mmCIF file of C-alpha atoms and ligand atoms in Angstrom:
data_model
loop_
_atom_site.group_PDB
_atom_site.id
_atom_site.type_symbol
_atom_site.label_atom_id
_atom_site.label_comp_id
_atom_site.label_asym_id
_atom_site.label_seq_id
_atom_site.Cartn_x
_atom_site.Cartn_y
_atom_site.Cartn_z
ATOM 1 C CA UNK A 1 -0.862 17.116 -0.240
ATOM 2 C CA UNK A 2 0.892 13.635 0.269
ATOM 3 C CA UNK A 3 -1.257 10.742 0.349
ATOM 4 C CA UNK A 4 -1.858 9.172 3.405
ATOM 5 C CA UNK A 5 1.072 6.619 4.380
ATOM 6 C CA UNK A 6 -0.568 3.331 5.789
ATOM 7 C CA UNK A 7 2.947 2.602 7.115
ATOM 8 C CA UNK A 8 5.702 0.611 7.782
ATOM 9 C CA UNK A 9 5.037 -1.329 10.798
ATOM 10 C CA UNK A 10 8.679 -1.676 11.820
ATOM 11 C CA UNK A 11 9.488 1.937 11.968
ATOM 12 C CA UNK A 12 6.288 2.346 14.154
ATOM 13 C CA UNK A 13 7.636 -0.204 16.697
ATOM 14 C CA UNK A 14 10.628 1.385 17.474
ATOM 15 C CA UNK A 15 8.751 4.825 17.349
ATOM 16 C CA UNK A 16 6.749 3.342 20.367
ATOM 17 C CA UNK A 17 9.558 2.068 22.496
ATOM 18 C CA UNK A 18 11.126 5.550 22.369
ATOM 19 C CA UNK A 19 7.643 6.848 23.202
ATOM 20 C CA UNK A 20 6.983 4.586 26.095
ATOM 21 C CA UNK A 21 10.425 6.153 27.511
ATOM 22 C CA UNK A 22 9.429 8.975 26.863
ATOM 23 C CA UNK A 23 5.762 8.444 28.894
ATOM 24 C CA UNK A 24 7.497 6.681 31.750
ATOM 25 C CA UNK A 25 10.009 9.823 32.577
ATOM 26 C CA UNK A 26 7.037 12.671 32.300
ATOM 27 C CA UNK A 27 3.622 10.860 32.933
ATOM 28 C CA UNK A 28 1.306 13.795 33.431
ATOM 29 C CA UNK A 29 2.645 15.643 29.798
ATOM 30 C CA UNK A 30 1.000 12.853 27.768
ATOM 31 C CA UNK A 31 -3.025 12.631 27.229
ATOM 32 C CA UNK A 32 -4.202 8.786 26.150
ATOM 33 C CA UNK A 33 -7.237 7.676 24.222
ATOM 34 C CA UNK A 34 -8.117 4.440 23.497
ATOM 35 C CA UNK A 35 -10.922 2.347 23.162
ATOM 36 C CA UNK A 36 -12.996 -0.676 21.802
ATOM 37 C CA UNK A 37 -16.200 -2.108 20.369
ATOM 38 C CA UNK A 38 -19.102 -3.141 22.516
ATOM 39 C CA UNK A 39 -19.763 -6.872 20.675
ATOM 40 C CA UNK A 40 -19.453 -8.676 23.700
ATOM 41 C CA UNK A 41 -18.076 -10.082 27.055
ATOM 42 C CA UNK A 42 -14.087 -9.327 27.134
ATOM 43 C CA UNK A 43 -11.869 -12.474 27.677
ATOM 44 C CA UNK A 44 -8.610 -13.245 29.024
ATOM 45 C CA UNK A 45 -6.350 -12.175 25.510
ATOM 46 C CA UNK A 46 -8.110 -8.444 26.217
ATOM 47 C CA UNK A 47 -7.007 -8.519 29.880
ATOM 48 C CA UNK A 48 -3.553 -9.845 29.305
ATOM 49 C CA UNK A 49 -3.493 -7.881 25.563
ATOM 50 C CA UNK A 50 -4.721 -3.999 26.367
ATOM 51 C CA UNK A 51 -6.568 -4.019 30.064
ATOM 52 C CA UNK A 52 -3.509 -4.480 32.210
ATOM 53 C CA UNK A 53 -1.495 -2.054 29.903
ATOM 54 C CA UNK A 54 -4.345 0.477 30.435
ATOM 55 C CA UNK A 55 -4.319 0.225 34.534
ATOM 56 C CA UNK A 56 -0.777 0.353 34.430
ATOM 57 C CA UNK A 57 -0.696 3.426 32.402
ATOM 58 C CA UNK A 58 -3.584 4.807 34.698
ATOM 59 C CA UNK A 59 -1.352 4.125 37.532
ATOM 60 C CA UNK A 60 1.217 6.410 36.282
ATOM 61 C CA UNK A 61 -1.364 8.791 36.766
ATOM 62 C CA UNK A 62 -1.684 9.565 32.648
ATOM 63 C CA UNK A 63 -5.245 10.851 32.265
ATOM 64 C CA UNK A 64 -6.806 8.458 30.291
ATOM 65 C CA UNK A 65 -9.684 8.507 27.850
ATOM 66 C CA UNK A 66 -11.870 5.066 27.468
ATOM 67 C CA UNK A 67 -14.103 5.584 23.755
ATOM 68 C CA UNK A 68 -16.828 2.636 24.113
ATOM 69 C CA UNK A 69 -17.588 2.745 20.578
ATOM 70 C CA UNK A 70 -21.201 2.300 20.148
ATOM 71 C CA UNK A 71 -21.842 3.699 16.958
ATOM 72 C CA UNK A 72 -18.712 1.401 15.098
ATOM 73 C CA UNK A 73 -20.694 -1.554 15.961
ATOM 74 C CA UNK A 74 -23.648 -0.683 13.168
ATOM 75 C CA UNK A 75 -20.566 -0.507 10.894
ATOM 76 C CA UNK A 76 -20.276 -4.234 10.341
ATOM 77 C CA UNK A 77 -23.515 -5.767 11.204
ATOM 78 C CA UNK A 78 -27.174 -5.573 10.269
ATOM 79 C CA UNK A 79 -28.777 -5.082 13.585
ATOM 80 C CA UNK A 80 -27.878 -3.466 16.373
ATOM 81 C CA UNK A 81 -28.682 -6.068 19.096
ATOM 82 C CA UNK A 82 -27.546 -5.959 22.308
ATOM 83 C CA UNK A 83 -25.471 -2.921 22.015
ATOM 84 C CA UNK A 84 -26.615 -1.914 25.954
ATOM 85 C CA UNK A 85 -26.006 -4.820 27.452
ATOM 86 C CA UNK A 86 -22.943 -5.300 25.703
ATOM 87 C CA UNK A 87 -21.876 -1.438 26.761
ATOM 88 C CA UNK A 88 -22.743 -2.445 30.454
ATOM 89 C CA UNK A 89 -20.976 -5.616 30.652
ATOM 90 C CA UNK A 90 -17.766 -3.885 29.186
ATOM 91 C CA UNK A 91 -17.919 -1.148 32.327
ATOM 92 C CA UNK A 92 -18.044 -4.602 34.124
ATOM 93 C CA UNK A 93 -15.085 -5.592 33.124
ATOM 94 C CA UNK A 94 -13.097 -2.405 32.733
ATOM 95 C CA UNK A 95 -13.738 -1.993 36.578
ATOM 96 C CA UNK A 96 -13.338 -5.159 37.696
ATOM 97 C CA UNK A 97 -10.011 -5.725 35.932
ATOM 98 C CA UNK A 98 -8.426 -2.441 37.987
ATOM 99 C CA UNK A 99 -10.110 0.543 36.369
ATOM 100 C CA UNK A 100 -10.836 2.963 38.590
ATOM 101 C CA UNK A 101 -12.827 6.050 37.085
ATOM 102 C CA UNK A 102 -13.335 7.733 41.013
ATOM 103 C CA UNK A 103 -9.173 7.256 41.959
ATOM 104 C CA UNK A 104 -7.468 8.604 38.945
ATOM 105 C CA UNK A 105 -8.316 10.765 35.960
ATOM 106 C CA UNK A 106 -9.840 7.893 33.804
ATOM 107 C CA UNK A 107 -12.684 8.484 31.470
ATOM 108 C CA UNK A 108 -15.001 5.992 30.286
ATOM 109 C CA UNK A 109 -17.634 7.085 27.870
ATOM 110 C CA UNK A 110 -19.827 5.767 25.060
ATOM 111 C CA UNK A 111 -19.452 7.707 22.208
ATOM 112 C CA UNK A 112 -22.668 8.657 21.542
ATOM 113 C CA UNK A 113 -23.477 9.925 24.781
ATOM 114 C CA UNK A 114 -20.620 13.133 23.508
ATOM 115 C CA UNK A 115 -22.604 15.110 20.524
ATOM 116 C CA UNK A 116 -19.649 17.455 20.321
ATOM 117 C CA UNK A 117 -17.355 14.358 19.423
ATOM 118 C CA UNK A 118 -19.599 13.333 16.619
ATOM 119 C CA UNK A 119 -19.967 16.747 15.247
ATOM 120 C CA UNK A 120 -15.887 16.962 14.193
ATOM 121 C CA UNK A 121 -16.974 14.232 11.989
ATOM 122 C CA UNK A 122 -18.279 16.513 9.144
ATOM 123 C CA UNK A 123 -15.127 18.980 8.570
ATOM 124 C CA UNK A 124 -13.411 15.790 8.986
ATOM 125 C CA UNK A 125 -14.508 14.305 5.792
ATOM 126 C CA UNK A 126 -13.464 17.123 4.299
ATOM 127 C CA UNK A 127 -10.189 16.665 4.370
ATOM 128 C CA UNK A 128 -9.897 12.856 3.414
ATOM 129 C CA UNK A 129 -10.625 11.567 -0.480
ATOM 130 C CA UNK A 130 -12.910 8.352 -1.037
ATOM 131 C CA UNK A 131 -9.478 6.898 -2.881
ATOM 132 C CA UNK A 132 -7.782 7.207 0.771
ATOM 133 C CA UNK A 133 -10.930 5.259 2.734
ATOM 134 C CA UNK A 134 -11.089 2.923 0.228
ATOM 135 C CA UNK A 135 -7.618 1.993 0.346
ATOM 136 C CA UNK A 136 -7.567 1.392 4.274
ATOM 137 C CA UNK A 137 -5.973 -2.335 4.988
ATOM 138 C CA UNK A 138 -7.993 -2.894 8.489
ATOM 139 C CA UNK A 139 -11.561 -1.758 6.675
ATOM 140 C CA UNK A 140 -10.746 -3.852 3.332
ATOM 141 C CA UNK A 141 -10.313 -6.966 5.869
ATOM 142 C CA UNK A 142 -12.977 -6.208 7.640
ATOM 143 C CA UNK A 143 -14.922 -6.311 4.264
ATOM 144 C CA UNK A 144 -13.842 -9.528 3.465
ATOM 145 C CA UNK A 145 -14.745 -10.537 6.921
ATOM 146 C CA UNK A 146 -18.628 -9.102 7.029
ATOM 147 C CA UNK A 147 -21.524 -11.198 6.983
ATOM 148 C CA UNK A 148 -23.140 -8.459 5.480
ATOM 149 C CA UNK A 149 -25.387 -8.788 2.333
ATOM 150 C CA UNK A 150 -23.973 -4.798 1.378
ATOM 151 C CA UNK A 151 -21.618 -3.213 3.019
ATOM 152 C CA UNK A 152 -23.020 -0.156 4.157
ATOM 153 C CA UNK A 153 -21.178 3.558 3.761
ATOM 154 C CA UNK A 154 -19.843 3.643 7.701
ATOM 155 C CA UNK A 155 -17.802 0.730 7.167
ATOM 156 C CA UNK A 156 -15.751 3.069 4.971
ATOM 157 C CA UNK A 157 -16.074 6.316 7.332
ATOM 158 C CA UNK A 158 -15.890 4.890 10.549
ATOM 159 C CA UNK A 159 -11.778 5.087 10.539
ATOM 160 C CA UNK A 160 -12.864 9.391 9.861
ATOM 161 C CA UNK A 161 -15.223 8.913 13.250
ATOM 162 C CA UNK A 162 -12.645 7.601 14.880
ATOM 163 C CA UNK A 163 -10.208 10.039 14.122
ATOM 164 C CA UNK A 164 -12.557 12.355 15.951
ATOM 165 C CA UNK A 165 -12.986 10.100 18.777
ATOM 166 C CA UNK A 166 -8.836 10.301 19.559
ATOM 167 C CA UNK A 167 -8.722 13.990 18.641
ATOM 168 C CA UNK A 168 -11.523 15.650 20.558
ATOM 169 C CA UNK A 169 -9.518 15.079 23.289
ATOM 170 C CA UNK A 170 -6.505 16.163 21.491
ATOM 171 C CA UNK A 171 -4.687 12.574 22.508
ATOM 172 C CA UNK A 172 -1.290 12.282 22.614
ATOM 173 C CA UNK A 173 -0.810 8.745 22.820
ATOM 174 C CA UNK A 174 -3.352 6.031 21.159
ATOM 175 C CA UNK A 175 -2.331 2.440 22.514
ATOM 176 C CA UNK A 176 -3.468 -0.505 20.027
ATOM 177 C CA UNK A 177 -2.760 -3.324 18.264
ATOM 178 C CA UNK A 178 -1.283 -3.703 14.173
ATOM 179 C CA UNK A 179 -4.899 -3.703 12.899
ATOM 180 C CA UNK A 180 -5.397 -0.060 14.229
ATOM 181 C CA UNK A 181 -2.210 1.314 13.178
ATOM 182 C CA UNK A 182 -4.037 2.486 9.604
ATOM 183 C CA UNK A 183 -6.882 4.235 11.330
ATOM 184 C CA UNK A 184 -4.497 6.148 13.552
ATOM 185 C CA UNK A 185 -1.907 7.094 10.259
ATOM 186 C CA UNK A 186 -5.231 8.810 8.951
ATOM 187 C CA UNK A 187 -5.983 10.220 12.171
ATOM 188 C CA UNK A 188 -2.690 12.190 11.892
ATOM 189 C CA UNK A 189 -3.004 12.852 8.715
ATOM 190 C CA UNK A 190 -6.780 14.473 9.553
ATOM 191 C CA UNK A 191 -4.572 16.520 11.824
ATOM 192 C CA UNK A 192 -2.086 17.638 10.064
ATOM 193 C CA UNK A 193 -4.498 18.500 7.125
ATOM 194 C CA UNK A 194 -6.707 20.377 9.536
ATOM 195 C CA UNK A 195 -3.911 22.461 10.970
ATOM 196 C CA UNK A 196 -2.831 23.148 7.761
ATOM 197 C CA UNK A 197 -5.822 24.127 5.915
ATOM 198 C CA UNK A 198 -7.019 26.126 9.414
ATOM 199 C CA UNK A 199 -4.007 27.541 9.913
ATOM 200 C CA UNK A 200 -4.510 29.497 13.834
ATOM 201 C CA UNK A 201 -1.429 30.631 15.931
ATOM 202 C CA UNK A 202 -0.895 27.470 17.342
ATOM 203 C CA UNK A 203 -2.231 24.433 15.472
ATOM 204 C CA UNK A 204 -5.362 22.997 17.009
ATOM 205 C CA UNK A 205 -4.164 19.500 17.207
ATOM 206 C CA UNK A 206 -1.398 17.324 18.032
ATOM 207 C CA UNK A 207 -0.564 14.131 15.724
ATOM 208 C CA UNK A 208 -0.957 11.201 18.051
ATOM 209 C CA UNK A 209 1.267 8.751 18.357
ATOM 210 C CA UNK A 210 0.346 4.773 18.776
ATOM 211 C CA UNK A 211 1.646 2.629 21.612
ATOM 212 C CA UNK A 212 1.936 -0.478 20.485
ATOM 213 C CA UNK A 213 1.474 -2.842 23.739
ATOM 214 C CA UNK A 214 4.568 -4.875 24.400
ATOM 215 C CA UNK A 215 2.469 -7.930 26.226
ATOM 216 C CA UNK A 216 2.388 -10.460 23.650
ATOM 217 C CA UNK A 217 -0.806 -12.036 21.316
ATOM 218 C CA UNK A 218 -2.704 -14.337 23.128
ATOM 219 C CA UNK A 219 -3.824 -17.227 20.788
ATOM 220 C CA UNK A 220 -7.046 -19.083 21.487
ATOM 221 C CA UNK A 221 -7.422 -22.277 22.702
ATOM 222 C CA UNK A 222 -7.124 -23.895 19.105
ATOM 223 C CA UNK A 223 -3.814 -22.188 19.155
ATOM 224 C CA UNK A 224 -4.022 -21.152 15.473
ATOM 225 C CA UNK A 225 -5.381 -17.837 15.935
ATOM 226 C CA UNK A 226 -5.946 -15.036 17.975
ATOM 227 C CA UNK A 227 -8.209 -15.480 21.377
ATOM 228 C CA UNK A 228 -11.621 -14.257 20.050
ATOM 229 C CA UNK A 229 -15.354 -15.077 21.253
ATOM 230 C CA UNK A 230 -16.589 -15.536 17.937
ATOM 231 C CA UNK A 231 -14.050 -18.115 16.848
ATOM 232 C CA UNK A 232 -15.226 -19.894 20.348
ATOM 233 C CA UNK A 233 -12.032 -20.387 21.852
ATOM 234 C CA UNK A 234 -11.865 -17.865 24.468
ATOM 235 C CA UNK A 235 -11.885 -17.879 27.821
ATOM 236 C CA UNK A 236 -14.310 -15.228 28.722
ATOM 237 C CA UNK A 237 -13.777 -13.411 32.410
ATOM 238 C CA UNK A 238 -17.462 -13.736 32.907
ATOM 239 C CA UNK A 239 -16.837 -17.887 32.896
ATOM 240 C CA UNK A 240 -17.109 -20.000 35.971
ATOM 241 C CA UNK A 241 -14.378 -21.588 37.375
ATOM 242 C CA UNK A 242 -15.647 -24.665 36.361
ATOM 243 C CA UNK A 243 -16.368 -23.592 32.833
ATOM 244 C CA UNK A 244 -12.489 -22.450 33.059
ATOM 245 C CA UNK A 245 -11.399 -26.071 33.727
ATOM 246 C CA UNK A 246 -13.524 -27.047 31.309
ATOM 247 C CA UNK A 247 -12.646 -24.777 28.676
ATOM 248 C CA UNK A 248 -8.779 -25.445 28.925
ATOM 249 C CA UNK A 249 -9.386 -29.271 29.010
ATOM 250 C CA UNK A 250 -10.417 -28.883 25.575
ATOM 251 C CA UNK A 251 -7.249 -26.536 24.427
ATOM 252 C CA UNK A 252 -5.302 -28.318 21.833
ATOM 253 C CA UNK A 253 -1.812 -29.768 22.292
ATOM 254 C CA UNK A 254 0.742 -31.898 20.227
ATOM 255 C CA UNK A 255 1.706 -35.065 20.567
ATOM 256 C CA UNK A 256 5.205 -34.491 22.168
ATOM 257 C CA UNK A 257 5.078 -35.390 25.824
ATOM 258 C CA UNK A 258 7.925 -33.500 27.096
ATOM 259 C CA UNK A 259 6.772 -29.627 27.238
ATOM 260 C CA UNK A 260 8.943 -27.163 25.859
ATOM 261 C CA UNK A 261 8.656 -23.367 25.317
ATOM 262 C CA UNK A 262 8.824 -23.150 21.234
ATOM 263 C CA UNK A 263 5.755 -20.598 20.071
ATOM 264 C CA UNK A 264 7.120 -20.784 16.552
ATOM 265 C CA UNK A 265 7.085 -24.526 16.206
ATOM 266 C CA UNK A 266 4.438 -25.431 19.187
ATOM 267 C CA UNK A 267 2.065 -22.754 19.120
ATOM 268 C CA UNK A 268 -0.345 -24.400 21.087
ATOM 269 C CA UNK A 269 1.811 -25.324 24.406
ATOM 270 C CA UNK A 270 3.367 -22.592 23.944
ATOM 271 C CA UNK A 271 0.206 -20.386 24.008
ATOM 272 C CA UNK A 272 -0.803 -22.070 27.436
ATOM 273 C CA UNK A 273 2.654 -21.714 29.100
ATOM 274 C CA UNK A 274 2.731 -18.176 28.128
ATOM 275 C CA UNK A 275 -0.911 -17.656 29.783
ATOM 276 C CA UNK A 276 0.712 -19.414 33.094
ATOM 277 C CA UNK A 277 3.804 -17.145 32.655
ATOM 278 C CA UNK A 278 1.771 -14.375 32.728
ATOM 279 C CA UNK A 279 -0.673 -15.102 35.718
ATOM 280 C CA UNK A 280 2.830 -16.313 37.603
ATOM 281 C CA UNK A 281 5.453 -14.135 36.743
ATOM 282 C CA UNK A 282 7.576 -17.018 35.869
ATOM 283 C CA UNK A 283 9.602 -17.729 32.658
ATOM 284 C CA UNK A 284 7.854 -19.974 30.586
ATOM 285 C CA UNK A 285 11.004 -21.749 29.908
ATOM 286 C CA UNK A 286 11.381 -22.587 33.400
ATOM 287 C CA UNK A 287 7.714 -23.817 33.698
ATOM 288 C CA UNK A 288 8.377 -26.234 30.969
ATOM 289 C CA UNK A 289 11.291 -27.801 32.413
ATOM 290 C CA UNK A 290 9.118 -28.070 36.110
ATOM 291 C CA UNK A 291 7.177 -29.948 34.070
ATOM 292 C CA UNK A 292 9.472 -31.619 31.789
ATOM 293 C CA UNK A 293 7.780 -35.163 30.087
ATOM 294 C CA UNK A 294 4.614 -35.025 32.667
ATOM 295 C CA UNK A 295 2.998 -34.009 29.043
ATOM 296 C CA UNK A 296 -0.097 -31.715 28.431
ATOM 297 C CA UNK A 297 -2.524 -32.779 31.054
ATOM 298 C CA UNK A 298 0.153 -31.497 33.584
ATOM 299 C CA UNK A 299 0.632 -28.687 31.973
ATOM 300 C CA UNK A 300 -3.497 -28.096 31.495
ATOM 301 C CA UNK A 301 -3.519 -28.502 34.991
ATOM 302 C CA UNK A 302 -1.216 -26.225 36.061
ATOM 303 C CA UNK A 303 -2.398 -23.633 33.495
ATOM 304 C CA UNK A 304 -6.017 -24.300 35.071
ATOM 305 C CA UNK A 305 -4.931 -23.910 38.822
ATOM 306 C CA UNK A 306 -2.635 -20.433 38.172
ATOM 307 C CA UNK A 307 -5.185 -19.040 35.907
ATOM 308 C CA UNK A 308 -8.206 -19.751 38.038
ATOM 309 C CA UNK A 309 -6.482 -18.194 41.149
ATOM 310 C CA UNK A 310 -5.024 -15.126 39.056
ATOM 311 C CA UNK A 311 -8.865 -13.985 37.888
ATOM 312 C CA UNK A 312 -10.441 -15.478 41.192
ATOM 313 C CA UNK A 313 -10.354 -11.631 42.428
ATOM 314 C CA UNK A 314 -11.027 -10.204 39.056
ATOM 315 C CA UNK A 315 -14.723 -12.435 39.051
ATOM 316 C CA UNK A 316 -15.081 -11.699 42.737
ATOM 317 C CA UNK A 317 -15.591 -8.140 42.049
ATOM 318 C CA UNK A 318 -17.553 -8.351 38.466
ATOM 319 C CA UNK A 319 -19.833 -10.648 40.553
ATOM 320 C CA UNK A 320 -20.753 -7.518 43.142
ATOM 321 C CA UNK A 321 -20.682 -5.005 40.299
ATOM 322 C CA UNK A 322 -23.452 -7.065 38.215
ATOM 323 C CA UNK A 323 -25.718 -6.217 41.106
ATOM 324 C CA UNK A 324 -24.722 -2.644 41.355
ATOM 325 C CA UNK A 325 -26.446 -1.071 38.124
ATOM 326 C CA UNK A 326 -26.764 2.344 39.144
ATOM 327 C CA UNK A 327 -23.178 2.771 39.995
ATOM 328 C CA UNK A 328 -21.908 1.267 36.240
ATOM 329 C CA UNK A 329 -24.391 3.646 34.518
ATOM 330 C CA UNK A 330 -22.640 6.586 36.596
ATOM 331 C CA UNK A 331 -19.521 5.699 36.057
ATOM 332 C CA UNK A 332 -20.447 6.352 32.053
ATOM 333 C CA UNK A 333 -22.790 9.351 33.232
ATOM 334 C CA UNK A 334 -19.823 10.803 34.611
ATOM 335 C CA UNK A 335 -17.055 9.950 31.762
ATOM 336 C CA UNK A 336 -19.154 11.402 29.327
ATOM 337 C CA UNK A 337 -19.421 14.103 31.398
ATOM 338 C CA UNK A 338 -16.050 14.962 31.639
ATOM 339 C CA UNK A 339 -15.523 13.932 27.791
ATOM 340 C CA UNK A 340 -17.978 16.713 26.667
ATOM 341 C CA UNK A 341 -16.665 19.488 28.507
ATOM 342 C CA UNK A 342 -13.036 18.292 26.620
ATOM 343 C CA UNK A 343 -15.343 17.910 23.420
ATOM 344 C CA UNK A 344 -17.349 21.581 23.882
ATOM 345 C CA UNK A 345 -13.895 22.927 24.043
ATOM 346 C CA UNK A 346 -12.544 21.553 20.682
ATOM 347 C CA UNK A 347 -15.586 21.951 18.888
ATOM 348 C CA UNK A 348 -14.741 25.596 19.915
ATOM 349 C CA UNK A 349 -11.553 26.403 18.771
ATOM 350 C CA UNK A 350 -12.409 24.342 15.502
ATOM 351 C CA UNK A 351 -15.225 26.495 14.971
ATOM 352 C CA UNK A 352 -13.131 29.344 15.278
ATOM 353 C CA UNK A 353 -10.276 28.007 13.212
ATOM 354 C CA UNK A 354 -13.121 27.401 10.538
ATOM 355 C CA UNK A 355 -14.179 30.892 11.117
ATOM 356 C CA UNK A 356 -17.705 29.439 11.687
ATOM 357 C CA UNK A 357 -17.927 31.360 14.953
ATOM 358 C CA UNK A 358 -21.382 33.528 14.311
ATOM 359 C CA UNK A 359 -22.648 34.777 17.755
HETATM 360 N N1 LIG B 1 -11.753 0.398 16.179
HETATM 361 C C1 LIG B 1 -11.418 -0.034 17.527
HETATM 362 C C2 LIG B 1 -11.602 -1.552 17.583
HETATM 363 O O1 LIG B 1 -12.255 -2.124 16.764
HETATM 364 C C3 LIG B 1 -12.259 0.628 18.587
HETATM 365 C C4 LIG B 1 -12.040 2.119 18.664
HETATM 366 C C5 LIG B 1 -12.966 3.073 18.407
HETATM 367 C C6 LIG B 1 -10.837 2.785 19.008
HETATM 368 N N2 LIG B 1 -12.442 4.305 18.597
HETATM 369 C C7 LIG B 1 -11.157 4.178 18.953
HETATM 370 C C8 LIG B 1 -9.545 2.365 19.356
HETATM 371 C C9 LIG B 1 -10.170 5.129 19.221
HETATM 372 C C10 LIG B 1 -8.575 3.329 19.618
HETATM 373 C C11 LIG B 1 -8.894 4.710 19.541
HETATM 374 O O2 LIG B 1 -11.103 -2.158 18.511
#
């Protein structure tokens, strides 16, 4: 058995142009899964970086899978605070920014709320080595990264849950970002394994392939890194308008007054024109020249008026959904619903494939 490849990341890019061809010419023959953590309110790098791609994919009418990933959360952390609210305010925002569970076949589910799901976990294991987990890029980081005192055994087995969480569903198509790309190379490799070792007429599961969104990184506001609450230099959908203006007054800039379009040498205006690119559909080059040697507080101000108009309908509608409860806990009721009838079905066949089938 070959070890499992954590991958060259330039082969898997032009893998996933060919697939997103390939999804745009036959919609309905792929199956997606994708999904995120619960740690918080989602911010305008997630809407630009994976929400957008999602409702466009939905709007191809690709059934798509939504994994809220409740139980990855415990994985890094040493108390599980907030893990409801944070679930609830995610629905929020899925919903608000265009998903739309009761239109098209779109599936959003906690994982924990889908016993069946969990339950692949076990053969799972089985068919990784310790020497594989421990070798895992994203989970080593993620080490480094942890305020933990001890980092507890599911921060090395959570890439094995996962695997179950995309192949329950038997996914075809996983979109993420570079730090996922390890987690879904073992996923296919848990396939593979599993087909092989089970061997049934026709293989149980498909090896997933990831779609690697073509929208580009959104840097925070300090314009060294990526957007992210916890480095504080987000903008959060939940914000205010005012909070909005006041948040991109404090984005960082050079000291160049005439703004040009440069992200590898002026990450920071660049990172702003791009945001006003994307919330215009303009170049960015061509917003730079329109504003030319006005300097950054034009360009802050422009940013501030396109942006706040772009998510104005976005907040309008999280707004009424905060006071609809009942509806955002259905909207899970019924993913998870609908994921467990897909789960009850795998668990089947991988019972039988097992030969674990008793009654
Ligand atoms: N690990 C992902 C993250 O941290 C979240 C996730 C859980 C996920 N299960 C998944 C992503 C399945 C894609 C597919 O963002």
């Amino acid at each position: 058995m070959n070890d499992v490849d954590y991958g060259s990341y330039e082969t898997t890019v032009e893998q996933s142009k060919r697939l997103e061809k390939a999804i745009q010419s036959d919609p309905s023959s792929f199956r997606v899964l994708t999904g995120d953590r619960p740690t918080g309110r989602l911010h305008v790098g997630h809407l630009f970086g994976s929400l957008e791609n999602r409702v466009r994919l939905q709007s191809l009418n690709v059934p798509i899978f939504i994994v809220i990933a409740d139980y990855q959360v415990l994985t890094d952390r040493d108390h599980a605070d907030n893990i409801d609210d944070n679930v609830y305010h995610l629905v929020v925002d899925y919903i608000a920014s265009g998903l739309e569970p009761e239109k098209y076949r779109t599936y959003i589910f906690p994982h924990s709320l889908v016993p069946e799901l969990n339950q692949l976990i076990i053969p799972f294991l089985t068919l990784v080595t310790n020497a594989e987990l421990n070798r895992n890029p994203t989970v080593k980081e993620e080490i480094q990264a942890s305020s933990q005192q001890q980092i507890n055994a599911g921060m090395y087995v959570y890439p094995v849950h996962q695997a179950a969480d995309i192949l329950f569903c038997k996914a075809t198509v996983v979109p993420v970002g570079k730090d996922q790309l390890p987690h879904l190379e073992l996923t296919r490799t848990i396939a593979r394994r599993f087909n092989i070792k089970f061997k049934t007429d026709t293989p149980v599961f498909p090896e997933p392939q990831p779609l690697l969104s073509n929208a580009p990184t959104i840097l925070g506001l300090d314009g060294s890194q990526k957007m992210s609450k916890s480095r504080n230099n987000a903008i959060m959908l939940s914000a205010s308008e005012d909070e909005t203006a006041k948040c991109i007054k404090t984005a960082k800039t050079d000291v160049d007054r005439l703004i040009t379009y440069d992200p590898i040498n002026r990450p920071e205006v660049s990172n702003l024109l791009l945001m006003a690119s994307l919330c215009t559909n303009e170049d960015p080059h061509a917003l730079a020249s329109e504003i030319g040697d006005a300097g950054a507080s034009r360009l802050k101000s422009m940013l501030t008026e396109v942006l706040i108009e772009y998510l104005r309908p976005i907040r309008k509608r999280r707004q009424e959904l905060e006071k609809e409860p009942d509806y955002i806990r259905s909207i899970l009721k019924n993913g998870a619903e609908r994921a467990r009838e897909v789960a009850q079905k795998t668990l089947i066949e991988v019972r039988r494939a097992m030969g674990m089938i008793y009654e």
